[in-house]
C-alpha positions as a printed NumPy array, in Angstrom:
array([[-65.352,   6.25 ,  12.993],
       [-68.032,   3.654,  12.445],
       [-68.448,   2.722,   8.765],
       [-65.182,   4.31 ,   7.73 ],
       [-62.224,   2.067,   6.887],
       [-58.842,   2.726,   5.365],
       [-59.159,   0.954,   2.039],
       [-58.082,   1.304,  -1.579],
       [-59.889,   0.647,  -4.808],
       [-58.685,  -2.353,  -6.844],
       [-57.711,  -0.727, -10.127],
       [-56.781,  -2.543, -13.349],
       [-53.953,  -0.061, -13.85 ],
       [-50.304,  -0.064, -12.901],
       [-50.605,   2.995, -10.644],
       [-49.913,   2.629,  -6.948],
       [-52.909,   3.114,  -4.747],
       [-53.357,   6.093,  -2.482],
       [-55.047,   4.847,   0.684],
       [-57.586,   7.385,   1.887],
       [-60.507,   6.991,   4.317],
       [-63.457,   5.89 ,   2.17 ],
       [-66.968,   4.669,   2.909],
       [-67.019,   0.898,   2.599],
       [-68.91 ,  -0.558,  -0.368],
       [-68.934,  -4.387,  -0.249],
       [-67.328,  -6.066,  -3.237],
       [-65.682,  -2.943,  -4.598],
       [-62.71 ,  -2.454,  -2.272],
       [-60.052,  -4.522,  -0.575],
       [-57.839,  -3.967,   2.447],
       [-54.454,  -2.462,   1.683],
       [-51.773,  -1.547,   4.167],
       [-50.903,   2.176,   3.99 ],
       [-47.924,   2.83 ,   1.712],
       [-47.965,  -0.624,   0.149],
       [-48.38 ,  -1.028,  -3.584],
       [-51.594,  -2.748,  -4.533],
       [-51.456,  -6.334,  -5.671],
       [-52.653,  -6.955,  -9.203],
       [-55.115,  -9.828,  -9.112],
       [-56.385, -11.914, -12.007],
       [-60.018, -11.962, -10.913],
       [-60.22 ,  -8.205, -11.57 ],
       [-58.891,  -8.307, -15.122],
       [-61.642,  -7.756, -17.692],
       [-61.334, -10.788, -19.91 ],
       [-63.874, -13.137, -21.498],
       [-63.703, -16.644, -20.097],
       [-61.674, -19.098, -22.161],
       [-63.765, -19.933, -25.192],
       [-64.29 , -23.351, -26.718],
       [-63.376, -23.579, -30.388],
       [-67.027, -23.867, -31.45 ],
       [-67.758, -20.59 , -29.64 ],
       [-64.804, -18.919, -31.373],
       [-66.097, -20.076, -34.74 ],
       [-69.56 , -18.68 , -34.059],
       [-67.97 , -15.296, -33.347],
       [-65.87 , -15.268, -36.514],
       [-68.361, -16.76 , -38.97 ],
       [-67.455, -19.695, -41.174],
       [-65.182, -22.507, -40.031],
       [-62.976, -21.811, -43.062],
       [-62.377, -18.236, -41.82 ],
       [-60.469, -19.411, -38.737],
       [-57.33 , -20.64 , -40.477],
       [-54.685, -18.832, -38.472],
       [-53.078, -20.01 , -35.205],
       [-52.647, -16.504, -33.769],
       [-56.28 , -15.609, -34.505],
       [-57.579, -18.785, -32.845],
       [-55.357, -18.437, -29.76 ],
       [-56.029, -14.724, -29.279],
       [-59.778, -15.368, -29.376],
       [-59.659, -18.43 , -27.137],
       [-57.709, -16.81 , -24.293],
       [-59.548, -13.49 , -24.44 ],
       [-56.939, -11.196, -25.985],
       [-59.288,  -9.892, -28.675],
       [-63.029,  -9.975, -29.289],
       [-64.739,  -9.458, -32.689],
       [-66.583,  -6.168, -33.165],
       [-67.333,  -6.296, -36.904],
       [-65.604,  -7.87 , -39.933],
       [-61.921,  -6.917, -39.733],
       [-62.336,  -4.928, -36.477],
       [-61.603,  -6.16 , -32.959],
       [-61.862,  -5.037, -29.375],
       [-58.33 ,  -5.137, -27.964],
       [-58.7  ,  -6.373, -24.38 ],
       [-56.486,  -5.536, -21.374],
       [-53.736,  -8.125, -21.917],
       [-53.395,  -7.099, -25.558],
       [-53.366,  -3.388, -24.752],
       [-50.55 ,  -3.947, -22.233],
       [-48.503,  -5.844, -24.841],
       [-49.299,  -3.206, -27.471],
       [-48.178,  -0.357, -25.201],
       [-44.914,  -2.18 , -24.52 ],
       [-44.341,  -2.648, -28.24 ],
       [-44.961,   1.07 , -28.819],
       [-42.396,   1.883, -26.106],
       [-39.79 ,  -0.272, -27.861],
       [-40.629,   1.4  , -31.189],
       [-40.368,   4.845, -29.565],
       [-36.941,   3.959, -28.195],
       [-35.664,   2.876, -31.607],
       [-37.186,   5.791, -33.541],
       [-36.045,   8.432, -31.054],
       [-32.553,   6.925, -30.923],
       [-32.116,   7.957, -34.59 ],
       [-33.647,  11.409, -34.112],
       [-37.315,  10.647, -34.654],
       [-39.83 ,  13.191, -33.338],
       [-43.311,  11.97 , -32.481],
       [-46.394,  13.7  , -33.867],
       [-50.078,  12.827, -34.108],
       [-52.119,  13.592, -37.209],
       [-55.891,  13.407, -37.711],
       [-57.416,  10.164, -38.975],
       [-59.794,  12.224, -41.13 ],
       [-57.895,  13.364, -44.208],
       [-59.449,  15.886, -46.652],
       [-60.155,  14.545, -50.133],
       [-58.345,  17.448, -51.808],
       [-55.004,  16.296, -50.403],
       [-55.448,  12.86 , -51.958],
       [-56.815,  14.33 , -55.188],
       [-53.65 ,  16.434, -55.513],
       [-51.567,  13.247, -55.745],
       [-54.261,  11.362, -57.721],
       [-54.387,   8.696, -55.022],
       [-58.056,   9.478, -54.356],
       [-58.786,   7.63 , -57.599],
       [-55.728,   5.349, -57.652],
       [-56.532,   3.649, -54.331],
       [-60.159,   3.12 , -55.316],
       [-62.359,   1.13 , -52.936],
       [-59.487,   0.591, -50.486],
       [-60.101,   4.09 , -49.085],
       [-62.827,   4.331, -46.467],
       [-64.576,   7.562, -47.498],
       [-66.948,   9.782, -45.532],
       [-68.824,  13.011, -46.252],
       [-69.567,  15.573, -43.54 ],
       [-72.78 ,  17.574, -43.077],
       [-71.42 ,  20.28 , -45.371],
       [-70.858,  17.82 , -48.194],
       [-67.058,  17.868, -47.834],
       [-65.335,  14.553, -48.571],
       [-62.714,  12.871, -46.396],
       [-61.088,   9.509, -46.063],
       [-60.035,   7.625, -42.955],
       [-56.298,   7.595, -43.535],
       [-54.58 ,   4.301, -44.363],
       [-51.325,   6.296, -44.52 ],
       [-50.326,   9.974, -44.224],
       [-47.889,  10.985, -46.986],
       [-50.17 ,  13.772, -48.196],
       [-50.969,  15.121, -44.745],
       [-47.377,  15.207, -43.464],
       [-46.012,  16.765, -46.666],
       [-48.68 ,  19.487, -46.585],
       [-47.784,  20.113, -42.935],
       [-44.062,  20.522, -43.678],
       [-44.862,  22.648, -46.752],
       [-46.756,  25.072, -44.511],
       [-43.492,  25.878, -42.676],
       [-42.227,  28.608, -44.984],
       [-38.991,  29.348, -43.135],
       [-37.584,  25.805, -43.061],
       [-33.776,  25.851, -43.256],
       [-31.299,  23.17 , -44.332],
       [-29.909,  23.471, -40.787],
       [-33.147,  21.924, -39.474],
       [-32.804,  18.873, -41.7  ],
       [-33.092,  15.97 , -41.609],
       [-36.586,  15.923, -40.158],
       [-37.778,  12.489, -38.997],
       [-41.433,  12.761, -38.006],
       [-43.42 ,   9.713, -36.939],
       [-46.658,   8.686, -35.273],
       [-48.352,   5.557, -33.949],
       [-52.057,   5.741, -34.78 ],
       [-55.056,   3.794, -35.947],
       [-55.236,   3.279, -39.698],
       [-58.135,   2.212, -41.865],
       [-58.275,   0.15 , -45.035],
       [-61.429,  -1.25 , -46.638],
       [-60.162,  -4.8  , -47.073],
       [-62.429,  -6.753, -49.436],
       [-62.021,  -9.889, -47.299],
       [-60.566,  -9.326, -43.83 ],
       [-58.915, -12.473, -42.485],
       [-56.376, -13.872, -40.038],
       [-57.528, -11.713, -37.118],
       [-55.122,  -8.83 , -36.476],
       [-52.935,  -9.845, -39.425],
       [-55.306,  -8.431, -42.035],
       [-58.037,  -6.153, -40.724],
       [-59.889,  -2.994, -41.641],
       [-58.72 ,  -1.066, -38.589],
       [-55.221,  -1.444, -37.193],
       [-52.344,   0.362, -35.495],
       [-49.367,   1.444, -37.556],
       [-46.154,   3.346, -36.931],
       [-45.508,   5.597, -39.926],
       [-42.416,   7.79 , -40.2  ],
       [-41.787,  10.462, -42.846],
       [-38.337,  11.908, -43.418],
       [-37.214,  15.125, -45.106],
       [-33.603,  15.586, -46.239],
       [-31.59 ,  18.264, -48.019],
       [-30.119,  16.029, -50.76 ],
       [-30.504,  12.574, -52.32 ],
       [-27.249,  11.487, -50.647],
       [-28.515,  12.565, -47.223],
       [-31.871,  10.874, -47.888],
       [-30.102,   7.585, -48.712],
       [-28.213,   7.825, -45.42 ],
       [-31.484,   8.368, -43.563],
       [-33.029,   5.42 , -45.409],
       [-30.195,   3.153, -44.236],
       [-30.455,   4.562, -40.714],
       [-34.173,   3.734, -40.423],
       [-33.675,   0.266, -41.923],
       [-30.964,  -0.392, -39.325],
       [-33.373,   0.752, -36.576],
       [-35.963,  -1.725, -37.877],
       [-33.363,  -4.502, -37.756],
       [-32.524,  -3.51 , -34.174],
       [-36.215,  -3.581, -33.232],
       [-36.796,  -7.099, -34.535],
       [-33.561,  -8.349, -32.961],
       [-34.684,  -6.977, -29.586],
       [-38.027,  -8.745, -29.969],
       [-36.27 , -12.014, -30.777],
       [-38.04 , -12.359, -34.136],
       [-36.361, -13.965, -37.142],
       [-36.947, -11.649, -40.098],
       [-35.782, -11.097, -43.636],
       [-35.431,  -7.761, -45.441],
       [-36.538,  -8.144, -49.069],
       [-36.621,  -6.013, -52.199],
       [-40.237,  -4.915, -52.748],
       [-42.63 ,  -3.14 , -55.102],
       [-43.359,   0.549, -54.412],
       [-47.076,   0.02 , -55.11 ],
       [-49.502,   2.899, -54.562],
       [-47.068,   4.713, -52.221],
       [-44.63 ,   5.328, -55.047],
       [-40.981,   6.307, -55.088],
       [-37.919,   4.684, -56.582],
       [-36.961,   2.017, -54.03 ],
       [-38.732,  -0.1  , -51.44 ],
       [-37.986,  -2.888, -48.96 ],
       [-40.23 ,  -5.098, -46.866],
       [-39.419,  -6.642, -43.496],
       [-40.957, -10.107, -43.465],
       [-41.411, -12.812, -40.828],
       [-41.126, -16.166, -42.659],
       [-44.152, -18.334, -41.777],
       [-46.438, -20.66 , -43.742],
       [-49.604, -18.627, -43.115],
       [-47.979, -15.561, -44.735],
       [-49.628, -14.138, -47.837],
       [-46.406, -12.886, -49.475],
       [-44.15 , -15.131, -51.552],
       [-40.463, -14.48 , -51.001],
       [-37.483, -15.494, -53.137],
       [-34.301, -15.953, -51.091],
       [-30.812, -16.808, -52.251],
       [-29.058, -19.27 , -49.886],
       [-25.644, -18.317, -51.34 ],
       [-25.683, -14.527, -50.951],
       [-27.689, -11.766, -49.293],
       [-30.219, -11.312, -52.137],
       [-33.899, -11.585, -51.224],
       [-37.02 , -10.195, -52.859],
       [-40.771, -10.326, -52.889],
       [-41.624, -12.572, -55.853],
       [-43.849,  -9.818, -57.298],
       [-40.713,  -7.793, -58.131],
       [-39.14 , -10.575, -60.21 ],
       [-39.678, -11.888, -63.719],
       [-41.817, -15.01 , -63.382],
       [-39.275, -16.964, -65.396],
       [-36.417, -15.879, -63.14 ],
       [-35.302, -18.99 , -61.239],
       [-31.74 , -17.925, -60.383],
       [-30.385, -15.168, -58.163],
       [-29.662, -12.007, -60.195],
       [-26.624, -11.307, -57.998],
       [-24.806, -14.669, -58.002],
       [-26.872, -16.924, -60.321],
       [-27.493, -19.521, -57.587],
       [-30.948, -21.153, -57.554],
       [-33.496, -19.17 , -55.543],
       [-35.596, -20.786, -52.818],
       [-39.171, -19.691, -52.148],
       [-40.923, -19.23 , -48.815],
       [-43.958, -17.387, -47.466],
       [-43.88 , -14.418, -45.143],
       [-45.933, -11.901, -43.144],
       [-45.027,  -8.307, -43.968],
       [-44.466,  -6.409, -40.705],
       [-42.536,  -3.375, -41.994],
       [-42.147,  -1.461, -45.262],
       [-39.728,   1.311, -46.253],
       [-39.861,   3.616, -49.302],
       [-37.459,   6.096, -50.847],
       [-39.821,   8.749, -52.24 ],
       [-37.483,  11.394, -53.619],
       [-39.529,  14.497, -54.485],
       [-42.725,  12.652, -55.51 ],
       [-44.797,  14.352, -52.773],
       [-42.681,  17.388, -51.942],
       [-42.967,  18.594, -55.562],
       [-46.777,  18.384, -55.468],
       [-47.181,  20.244, -52.165],
       [-44.114,  22.465, -52.628],
       [-42.408,  21.247, -49.446],
       [-39.256,  23.366, -49.618],
       [-36.32 ,  24.371, -47.478],
       [-33.716,  27.101, -47.894],
       [-30.259,  25.713, -48.77 ],
       [-26.886,  27.096, -47.597],
       [-26.9  ,  29.54 , -50.547],
       [-30.279,  30.915, -49.491],
       [-32.124,  29.311, -52.421],
       [-35.359,  27.304, -52.118],
       [-35.048,  23.54 , -52.776],
       [-37.481,  20.641, -52.657],
       [-37.015,  18.228, -49.753],
       [-36.032,  14.635, -50.492],
       [-38.43 ,  12.287, -48.731],
       [-38.761,   8.755, -47.414],
       [-41.589,   6.963, -45.625],
       [-41.366,   3.993, -43.285],
       [-44.166,   1.853, -41.87 ],
       [-44.438,  -0.754, -39.127],
       [-47.643,  -2.73 , -38.652],
       [-47.899,  -2.49 , -34.856],
       [-50.905,  -4.763, -34.257],
       [-49.661,  -7.002, -37.056],
       [-46.246,  -7.399, -35.36 ],
       [-48.059,  -8.447, -32.186],
       [-50.175, -11.077, -33.958],
       [-47.305, -12.22 , -36.201],
       [-45.052, -12.711, -33.165],
       [-47.717, -14.925, -31.586],
       [-48.043, -16.77 , -34.897],
       [-44.351, -17.622, -35.198],
       [-43.473, -18.165, -31.505],
       [-46.506, -19.961, -30.08 ],
       [-47.366, -23.638, -29.883],
       [-50.74 , -24.87 , -31.155],
       [-52.225, -24.613, -27.648],
       [-50.207, -21.975, -25.783],
       [-49.265, -18.379, -26.538],
       [-45.599, -17.438, -26.42 ],
       [-44.695, -13.756, -26.341],
       [-41.501, -11.936, -27.229],
       [-39.99 , -11.535, -23.766],
       [-40.264,  -7.713, -23.844],
       [-43.953,  -7.759, -24.793],
       [-45.496, -10.265, -22.371],
       [-48.478,  -8.485, -20.732],
       [-47.234,  -9.65 , -17.312],
       [-43.838, -11.18 , -16.694],
       [-44.793, -13.237, -13.622],
       [-47.945, -15.043, -12.512],
       [-48.185, -16.296,  -8.903],
       [-50.475, -19.26 ,  -8.259],
       [-51.391, -19.831,  -4.581],
       [-52.886, -23.143,  -3.419],
       [-56.563, -23.993,  -3.685],
       [-58.732, -22.831,  -0.802],
       [-59.362, -25.707,   1.602],
       [-56.557, -27.889,   0.204],
       [-53.766, -29.461,   2.25 ],
       [-51.419, -26.729,   0.999],
       [-53.814, -23.855,   1.833],
       [-51.478, -22.646,   4.587],
       [-49.042, -21.546,   1.857],
       [-51.518, -18.943,   0.595],
       [-50.189, -16.284,   2.977],
       [-46.631, -17.076,   1.845],
       [-47.68 , -16.343,  -1.741],
       [-48.857, -12.864,  -0.746],
       [-45.593, -12.185,   1.082],
       [-43.676, -13.47 ,  -1.967],
       [-45.593, -11.058,  -4.223],
       [-44.599,  -8.107,  -2.038],
       [-41.002,  -9.313,  -1.75 ],
       [-40.567,  -9.704,  -5.529],
       [-41.996,  -6.268,  -6.367],
       [-39.786,  -4.621,  -3.729],
       [-36.584,  -6.581,  -4.428],
       [-36.874,  -6.416,  -8.252],
       [-38.042,  -2.856,  -9.025],
       [-38.382,  -3.429, -12.798],
       [-41.123,  -5.978, -12.043],
       [-43.352,  -3.489, -10.24 ],
       [-46.638,  -3.738, -12.149],
       [-45.427,  -6.889, -13.931],
       [-46.531,  -9.483, -11.35 ],
       [-50.083, -10.876, -11.375],
       [-51.629, -12.927,  -8.573],
       [-54.083, -15.618,  -9.702],
       [-56.467, -15.256,  -6.785],
       [-59.082, -17.674,  -8.166],
       [-58.438, -20.061,  -5.29 ],
       [-61.736, -21.883,  -5.842],
       [-59.938, -23.552,  -8.784],
       [-57.26 , -26.202,  -8.474],
       [-53.623, -25.343,  -9.102],
       [-53.769, -27.587, -12.187],
       [-56.627, -25.644, -13.784],
       [-54.959, -22.304, -13.119],
       [-51.611, -23.583, -14.409],
       [-53.358, -24.662, -17.616],
       [-54.743, -21.125, -18.047],
       [-51.346, -19.588, -17.241],
       [-49.626, -21.751, -19.86 ],
       [-52.197, -20.744, -22.486],
       [-51.682, -17.042, -21.718],
       [-47.91 , -17.406, -21.91 ],
       [-46.618, -15.629, -18.792],
       [-42.823, -16.029, -19.048],
       [-42.656, -17.153, -15.391],
       [-45.371, -18.999, -13.462],
       [-44.644, -19.496,  -9.744],
       [-46.672, -22.09 ,  -7.844],
       [-47.003, -22.409,  -4.09 ],
       [-47.506, -26.145,  -3.662],
       [-46.493, -28.762,  -1.083],
       [-42.851, -27.715,  -0.998],
       [-43.829, -24.173,  -0.056],
       [-44.605, -25.578,   3.409],
       [-41.044, -26.825,   3.865],
       [-38.396, -24.908,   5.779],
       [-37.027, -23.157,   3.812],
       [-39.988, -22.821,   1.452],
       [-39.463, -23.914,  -2.151],
       [-41.634, -22.613,  -4.989],
       [-42.257, -24.412,  -8.273],
       [-41.219, -22.186, -11.199],
       [-42.341, -22.786, -14.784],
       [-40.126, -20.949, -17.279],
       [-42.557, -20.939, -20.166],
       [-40.292, -19.802, -22.99 ],
       [-37.698, -22.514, -22.302],
       [-39.986, -25.26 , -20.976],
       [-37.834, -25.579, -17.846],
       [-39.396, -26.346, -14.431],
       [-37.313, -25.686, -11.299],
       [-37.831, -25.401,  -7.534],
       [-36.376, -22.272,  -5.943],
       [-36.316, -20.56 ,  -2.582],
       [-37.439, -16.949,  -2.24 ],
       [-33.815, -15.837,  -2.618],
       [-33.295, -18.027,  -5.681],
       [-36.447, -16.586,  -7.259],
       [-35.242, -13.029,  -6.772],
       [-31.893, -13.93 ,  -8.338],
       [-33.679, -15.452, -11.358],
       [-36.135, -12.585, -11.815],
       [-33.473,  -9.888, -11.479],
       [-32.338, -10.937, -14.956],
       [-35.744, -10.226, -16.541],
       [-35.656,  -7.368, -19.058],
       [-38.596,  -4.964, -19.298],
       [-39.369,  -1.79 , -21.242]])
C-alpha cells in the first residue's frame, strides 16, 4: 500500500519494538526488520551536550560552589541538570543507573525478608507532634498547609508514619514477627546550604527500612542481619566502606552505626583504629580522646561520606503510637523497633566521587547505565565500509549474550570522528567501548576494545568479544 511501511518507533526504553504497519512520518521512525530487537542509538538519548566548565559554573552559581568532582562530572556529561538550589533533574543515564541500584537494594533487602511498601511524602503534622519532632527538627522540615488549614511536612524520614500504620493492625501476632518493611522514595530536607550536587540536596532518594520484633534479643538479631545486608550491598558494588559508631541524633534510640565511604570531600570526620576493629564518627567521642577505647592504640582520622545509617530504636516510637502485638501467652506487648536508611542518590554520586578520575566517570560495574558502547567509523572515512559490520556486531552481541539485551548502545553520530566519540565514551564511563576501525576490514575482522575500568585496550574478533562479554554481570 502506498505510504504504508513496516516500521518501528525509536524508543528510549529497553522494551523490544512491535513492528506494525504505520504511516511514515519523516524523522520519527526507522526501519526495523520484523522480530528483531531495536538498536539503542546514542543520538536518541535525551542528554544536554557536554558542557564547558564555565557553563557548568553559570548553572550552579558561584565558582566556590563547584568543589566536588562528582558534581562537576555529572553536570559536564549531562547526567544531572540543576532545577533549583539542592534539586536536580535526573537525566536518562542517571535514571538507568539509579534503577539498577534500586534493583540491587531490593535483592539484598528481600533476601533477609524485607517487604516493600510505599508511603505518602505528605506526612500529617499531628504524627510528628506526637513524638515532638515537629519542634525538634525545626527548619529542617519542609512544611506545607492545605486549603483547609491542615499542616503537613514533606517527609525526610517515616518513623512516625510506619509506626502508626503498624499500630493500626490490631490483630498483629508474634507469629507474624519480625516485620521488615521498607521503601525507596523521594525525601525532602530543607538544607540551609545545599552543596556537592547529589551528595547534599533538598530532594533525594532514600531507602528506609523499619523493623518490628517481639523482643530486644530478636531486635538485636535483626539489627545485625540488616547491617550484614548493607555490607553485602557495598561489597557487590565494589565500594570500600567503613562501619562506624554514630550518634542517634534526632531519630533517637539507643544505638546507631553509619556506613561511610572514606574520601577527602566527605563532611564527616571519622576516627579509626589501625590495630583493631574500632571505628567511630568523631562526634561520638570525647574531644580529648586520642587513643582507641578498645585497645588504647592511637586513633587515625579521615573524612567520609555517609551513605547508610542504622538505628536500634527499642520502644521509642511503638510506645507513643501503641504499636503492639499479641505474645505467645495472648498478652499485648510493645514491638521492639529498628530503622535503617540508605542514601540512594547519594550512593550513586559518592561512587562516582571515589571511583572516577578527574576527567572521566567510572561506575560500579553493576550500575553503569550501559555496559557496552559500539563506535562505528566516521561517515565518508576510509573505514566507512565497516559501518555495516558494527550493526551486525550489535545484533550478534545482544543475541549471543542475553544479559546484555538493552545494555548495548550504538554511537550513531557518524558525522563525528572516532576520536571525538571515544573521548565522549571515556567521559561517560561505559565499561566496554568497542571501535570498528581499520582492523575491522581485515579477514577475520578485529575490533578495538577499551576496557574502561582496567585501562586495558585489546583487539578481538567477534568470537573473542562474545567470550569477553559473557563474563559481564548485570542486575
